[in-house]
């Protein structure tokens, strides 16, 4: 009987080891996904801010170009 329990116990230990490994991989994938989502939101926010600044600069350039075309002074 003891000879039959050894392979069963080995299978049980291997099963637990496999489950722990799968849990580790799953946890790592979740951490990577969380990081990527956070990175995405950060990039979108920074790009939106940059877009606002560029839009303001474009408006200012258009205004200055219009004044120069009309021959107005910039002061």
mmCIF file of N, CA and C in Angstrom:
data_model
loop_
_atom_site.group_PDB
_atom_site.id
_atom_site.type_symbol
_atom_site.label_atom_id
_atom_site.label_comp_id
_atom_site.label_asym_id
_atom_site.label_seq_id
_atom_site.Cartn_x
_atom_site.Cartn_y
_atom_site.Cartn_z
ATOM 1 N N UNK A 1 0.820 -1.188 0.000
ATOM 2 C CA UNK A 1 0.000 0.000 0.000
ATOM 3 C C UNK A 1 0.870 1.260 0.000
ATOM 4 N N UNK A 2 1.962 1.227 0.747
ATOM 5 C CA UNK A 2 2.842 2.386 0.822
ATOM 6 C C UNK A 2 3.454 2.677 -0.539
ATOM 7 N N UNK A 3 3.696 1.635 -1.341
ATOM 8 C CA UNK A 3 4.250 1.816 -2.672
ATOM 9 C C UNK A 3 3.281 2.530 -3.594
ATOM 10 N N UNK A 4 1.987 2.333 -3.389
ATOM 11 C CA UNK A 4 0.976 2.989 -4.220
ATOM 12 C C UNK A 4 0.766 4.451 -3.804
ATOM 13 N N UNK A 5 0.974 4.787 -2.552
ATOM 14 C CA UNK A 5 0.765 6.148 -2.072
ATOM 15 C C UNK A 5 1.871 7.092 -2.559
ATOM 16 N N UNK A 6 3.064 6.561 -2.727
ATOM 17 C CA UNK A 6 4.176 7.405 -3.154
ATOM 18 C C UNK A 6 3.891 8.092 -4.492
ATOM 19 N N UNK A 7 3.502 7.359 -5.532
ATOM 20 C CA UNK A 7 3.208 8.041 -6.811
ATOM 21 C C UNK A 7 2.019 9.004 -6.687
ATOM 22 N N UNK A 8 1.040 8.651 -5.880
ATOM 23 C CA UNK A 8 -0.119 9.523 -5.696
ATOM 24 C C UNK A 8 0.315 10.813 -5.004
ATOM 25 N N UNK A 9 1.123 10.663 -3.958
ATOM 26 C CA UNK A 9 1.612 11.857 -3.259
ATOM 27 C C UNK A 9 2.462 12.726 -4.174
ATOM 28 N N UNK A 10 3.264 12.087 -5.007
ATOM 29 C CA UNK A 10 4.078 12.843 -5.960
ATOM 30 C C UNK A 10 3.193 13.616 -6.929
ATOM 31 N N UNK A 11 2.129 12.978 -7.393
ATOM 32 C CA UNK A 11 1.200 13.658 -8.309
ATOM 33 C C UNK A 11 0.527 14.839 -7.613
ATOM 34 N N UNK A 12 0.158 14.637 -6.344
ATOM 35 C CA UNK A 12 -0.476 15.720 -5.592
ATOM 36 C C UNK A 12 0.496 16.881 -5.420
ATOM 37 N N UNK A 13 1.738 16.588 -5.059
ATOM 38 C CA UNK A 13 2.746 17.649 -4.903
ATOM 39 C C UNK A 13 3.009 18.350 -6.233
ATOM 40 N N UNK A 14 3.071 17.571 -7.309
ATOM 41 C CA UNK A 14 3.295 18.159 -8.630
ATOM 42 C C UNK A 14 2.110 19.042 -9.022
ATOM 43 N N UNK A 15 0.900 18.569 -8.707
ATOM 44 C CA UNK A 15 -0.295 19.345 -9.016
ATOM 45 C C UNK A 15 -0.268 20.680 -8.281
ATOM 46 N N UNK A 16 0.092 20.664 -6.993
ATOM 47 C CA UNK A 16 0.179 21.898 -6.231
ATOM 48 C C UNK A 16 1.267 22.813 -6.785
ATOM 49 N N UNK A 17 2.376 22.240 -7.156
ATOM 50 C CA UNK A 17 3.465 23.039 -7.738
ATOM 51 C C UNK A 17 2.997 23.697 -9.041
ATOM 52 N N UNK A 18 2.279 22.928 -9.857
ATOM 53 C CA UNK A 18 1.750 23.474 -11.117
ATOM 54 C C UNK A 18 0.755 24.599 -10.849
ATOM 55 N N UNK A 19 -0.105 24.399 -9.866
ATOM 56 C CA UNK A 19 -1.102 25.424 -9.525
ATOM 57 C C UNK A 19 -0.422 26.699 -9.026
ATOM 58 N N UNK A 20 0.607 26.545 -8.209
ATOM 59 C CA UNK A 20 1.340 27.715 -7.713
ATOM 60 C C UNK A 20 2.029 28.444 -8.860
ATOM 61 N N UNK A 21 2.589 27.694 -9.799
ATOM 62 C CA UNK A 21 3.253 28.289 -10.962
ATOM 63 C C UNK A 21 2.234 29.042 -11.818
ATOM 64 N N UNK A 22 1.083 28.428 -12.048
ATOM 65 C CA UNK A 22 0.033 29.076 -12.835
ATOM 66 C C UNK A 22 -0.436 30.350 -12.138
ATOM 67 N N UNK A 23 -0.575 30.291 -10.821
ATOM 68 C CA UNK A 23 -0.979 31.477 -10.063
ATOM 69 C C UNK A 23 0.063 32.579 -10.190
ATOM 70 N N UNK A 24 1.331 32.223 -10.150
ATOM 71 C CA UNK A 24 2.410 33.203 -10.308
ATOM 72 C C UNK A 24 2.356 33.850 -11.689
ATOM 73 N N UNK A 25 2.180 33.037 -12.719
ATOM 74 C CA UNK A 25 2.101 33.558 -14.091
ATOM 75 C C UNK A 25 0.881 34.461 -14.243
ATOM 76 N N UNK A 26 -0.257 34.028 -13.712
ATOM 77 C CA UNK A 26 -1.482 34.820 -13.794
ATOM 78 C C UNK A 26 -1.308 36.159 -13.089
ATOM 79 N N UNK A 27 -0.717 36.134 -11.919
ATOM 80 C CA UNK A 27 -0.471 37.361 -11.159
ATOM 81 C C UNK A 27 0.464 38.291 -11.927
ATOM 82 N N UNK A 28 1.487 37.730 -12.526
ATOM 83 C CA UNK A 28 2.433 38.551 -13.301
ATOM 84 C C UNK A 28 1.747 39.179 -14.508
ATOM 85 N N UNK A 29 0.901 38.428 -15.179
ATOM 86 C CA UNK A 29 0.175 38.960 -16.337
ATOM 87 C C UNK A 29 -0.745 40.093 -15.902
ATOM 88 N N UNK A 30 -1.410 39.927 -14.759
ATOM 89 C CA UNK A 30 -2.281 40.994 -14.254
ATOM 90 C C UNK A 30 -1.476 42.247 -13.933
ATOM 91 N N UNK A 31 -0.299 42.080 -13.333
ATOM 92 C CA UNK A 31 0.546 43.236 -13.019
ATOM 93 C C UNK A 31 0.988 43.950 -14.294
ATOM 94 N N UNK A 32 1.344 43.185 -15.307
ATOM 95 C CA UNK A 32 1.752 43.783 -16.585
ATOM 96 C C UNK A 32 0.585 44.535 -17.209
ATOM 97 N N UNK A 33 -0.600 43.934 -17.186
ATOM 98 C CA UNK A 33 -1.790 44.587 -17.748
ATOM 99 C C UNK A 33 -2.102 45.872 -16.984
ATOM 100 N N UNK A 34 -2.002 45.836 -15.664
ATOM 101 C CA UNK A 34 -2.242 47.042 -14.860
ATOM 102 C C UNK A 34 -1.235 48.131 -15.207
ATOM 103 N N UNK A 35 0.033 47.745 -15.336
ATOM 104 C CA UNK A 35 1.060 48.719 -15.701
ATOM 105 C C UNK A 35 0.772 49.330 -17.073
ATOM 106 N N UNK A 36 0.436 48.478 -18.040
ATOM 107 C CA UNK A 36 0.176 48.979 -19.388
ATOM 108 C C UNK A 36 -1.041 49.906 -19.416
ATOM 109 N N UNK A 37 -2.076 49.570 -18.668
ATOM 110 C CA UNK A 37 -3.246 50.449 -18.601
ATOM 111 C C UNK A 37 -2.891 51.785 -17.962
ATOM 112 N N UNK A 38 -2.103 51.744 -16.902
ATOM 113 C CA UNK A 38 -1.669 52.977 -16.240
ATOM 114 C C UNK A 38 -0.796 53.810 -17.182
ATOM 115 N N UNK A 39 0.115 53.154 -17.884
ATOM 116 C CA UNK A 39 0.988 53.834 -18.832
ATOM 117 C C UNK A 39 0.166 54.474 -19.953
ATOM 118 N N UNK A 40 -0.829 53.756 -20.439
ATOM 119 C CA UNK A 40 -1.708 54.263 -21.492
ATOM 120 C C UNK A 40 -2.416 55.533 -21.032
ATOM 121 N N UNK A 41 -2.979 55.498 -19.826
ATOM 122 C CA UNK A 41 -3.688 56.667 -19.312
ATOM 123 C C UNK A 41 -2.739 57.850 -19.120
ATOM 124 N N UNK A 42 -1.540 57.574 -18.628
ATOM 125 C CA UNK A 42 -0.556 58.631 -18.437
ATOM 126 C C UNK A 42 -0.173 59.258 -19.779
ATOM 127 N N UNK A 43 0.077 58.425 -20.767
ATOM 128 C CA UNK A 43 0.456 58.936 -22.097
ATOM 129 C C UNK A 43 -0.675 59.748 -22.716
ATOM 130 N N UNK A 44 -1.904 59.249 -22.590
ATOM 131 C CA UNK A 44 -3.045 59.976 -23.152
ATOM 132 C C UNK A 44 -3.192 61.351 -22.497
ATOM 133 N N UNK A 45 -3.006 61.387 -21.192
ATOM 134 C CA UNK A 45 -3.121 62.649 -20.464
ATOM 135 C C UNK A 45 -2.031 63.624 -20.906
ATOM 136 N N UNK A 46 -0.821 63.140 -20.991
ATOM 137 C CA UNK A 46 0.284 64.013 -21.402
ATOM 138 C C UNK A 46 0.122 64.487 -22.842
ATOM 139 N N UNK A 47 -0.352 63.595 -23.705
ATOM 140 C CA UNK A 47 -0.569 63.985 -25.096
ATOM 141 C C UNK A 47 -1.701 65.010 -25.209
ATOM 142 N N UNK A 48 -2.730 64.875 -24.392
ATOM 143 C CA UNK A 48 -3.822 65.847 -24.404
ATOM 144 C C UNK A 48 -3.309 67.218 -23.965
ATOM 145 N N UNK A 49 -2.480 67.242 -22.932
ATOM 146 C CA UNK A 49 -1.894 68.502 -22.466
ATOM 147 C C UNK A 49 -1.023 69.121 -23.551
ATOM 148 N N UNK A 50 -0.206 68.299 -24.180
ATOM 149 C CA UNK A 50 0.658 68.780 -25.257
ATOM 150 C C UNK A 50 -0.173 69.302 -26.427
ATOM 151 N N UNK A 51 -1.253 68.615 -26.737
ATOM 152 C CA UNK A 51 -2.133 69.051 -27.817
ATOM 153 C C UNK A 51 -2.738 70.423 -27.515
ATOM 154 N N UNK A 52 -3.148 70.635 -26.271
ATOM 155 C CA UNK A 52 -3.690 71.944 -25.885
ATOM 156 C C UNK A 52 -2.638 73.037 -26.059
ATOM 157 N N UNK A 53 -1.418 72.759 -25.637
ATOM 158 C CA UNK A 53 -0.349 73.751 -25.770
ATOM 159 C C UNK A 53 -0.054 74.046 -27.237
ATOM 160 N N UNK A 54 -0.020 73.010 -28.058
ATOM 161 C CA UNK A 54 0.240 73.210 -29.492
ATOM 162 C C UNK A 54 -0.890 74.001 -30.148
ATOM 163 N N UNK A 55 -2.110 73.715 -29.760
ATOM 164 C CA UNK A 55 -3.248 74.446 -30.317
ATOM 165 C C UNK A 55 -3.149 75.927 -29.957
ATOM 166 N N UNK A 56 -2.793 76.211 -28.710
ATOM 167 C CA UNK A 56 -2.633 77.608 -28.284
ATOM 168 C C UNK A 56 -1.517 78.284 -29.079
ATOM 169 N N UNK A 57 -0.409 77.583 -29.289
ATOM 170 C CA UNK A 57 0.692 78.151 -30.072
ATOM 171 C C UNK A 57 0.277 78.393 -31.522
ATOM 172 N N UNK A 58 -0.474 77.460 -32.092
ATOM 173 C CA UNK A 58 -0.937 77.631 -33.473
ATOM 174 C C UNK A 58 -1.831 78.863 -33.595
ATOM 175 N N UNK A 59 -2.718 79.052 -32.634
ATOM 176 C CA UNK A 59 -3.593 80.234 -32.653
ATOM 177 C C UNK A 59 -2.773 81.510 -32.562
ATOM 178 N N UNK A 60 -1.786 81.493 -31.686
ATOM 179 C CA UNK A 60 -0.941 82.683 -31.524
ATOM 180 C C UNK A 60 -0.171 82.979 -32.811
ATOM 181 N N UNK A 61 0.353 81.939 -33.448
ATOM 182 C CA UNK A 61 1.082 82.134 -34.709
ATOM 183 C C UNK A 61 0.149 82.696 -35.781
ATOM 184 N N UNK A 62 -1.065 82.158 -35.861
ATOM 185 C CA UNK A 62 -2.030 82.664 -36.846
ATOM 186 C C UNK A 62 -2.351 84.135 -36.584
ATOM 187 N N UNK A 63 -2.498 84.482 -35.312
ATOM 188 C CA UNK A 63 -2.775 85.871 -34.939
ATOM 189 C C UNK A 63 -1.612 86.782 -35.346
ATOM 190 N N UNK A 64 -0.397 86.355 -35.042
ATOM 191 C CA UNK A 64 0.783 87.159 -35.385
ATOM 192 C C UNK A 64 0.934 87.267 -36.894
ATOM 193 N N UNK A 65 0.708 86.175 -37.610
ATOM 194 C CA UNK A 65 0.794 86.216 -39.075
ATOM 195 C C UNK A 65 -0.228 87.186 -39.651
ATOM 196 N N UNK A 66 -1.431 87.176 -39.096
ATOM 197 C CA UNK A 66 -2.475 88.085 -39.586
ATOM 198 C C UNK A 66 -2.077 89.536 -39.338
ATOM 199 N N UNK A 67 -1.505 89.810 -38.169
ATOM 200 C CA UNK A 67 -1.086 91.180 -37.864
ATOM 201 C C UNK A 67 0.061 91.611 -38.765
ATOM 202 N N UNK A 68 0.995 90.697 -39.035
ATOM 203 C CA UNK A 68 2.128 91.040 -39.900
ATOM 204 C C UNK A 68 1.634 91.283 -41.328
ATOM 205 N N UNK A 69 0.690 90.486 -41.766
ATOM 206 C CA UNK A 69 0.143 90.646 -43.111
ATOM 207 C C UNK A 69 -0.546 91.996 -43.260
ATOM 208 N N UNK A 70 -1.227 92.431 -42.212
ATOM 209 C CA UNK A 70 -1.902 93.728 -42.246
ATOM 210 C C UNK A 70 -0.938 94.889 -42.038
ATOM 211 N N UNK A 71 0.267 94.602 -41.648
ATOM 212 C CA UNK A 71 1.270 95.633 -41.436
ATOM 213 C C UNK A 71 1.192 96.286 -40.065
ATOM 214 N N UNK A 72 0.491 95.632 -39.127
ATOM 215 C CA UNK A 72 0.390 96.197 -37.783
ATOM 216 C C UNK A 72 1.691 95.921 -37.019
ATOM 217 N N UNK A 73 1.912 96.747 -36.020
ATOM 218 C CA UNK A 73 3.065 96.491 -35.179
ATOM 219 C C UNK A 73 2.696 95.439 -34.123
ATOM 220 N N UNK A 74 3.682 94.724 -33.660
ATOM 221 C CA UNK A 74 3.425 93.642 -32.726
ATOM 222 C C UNK A 74 3.461 94.085 -31.278
ATOM 223 N N UNK A 75 3.697 95.363 -31.029
ATOM 224 C CA UNK A 75 3.765 95.826 -29.639
ATOM 225 C C UNK A 75 2.443 96.318 -29.138
#
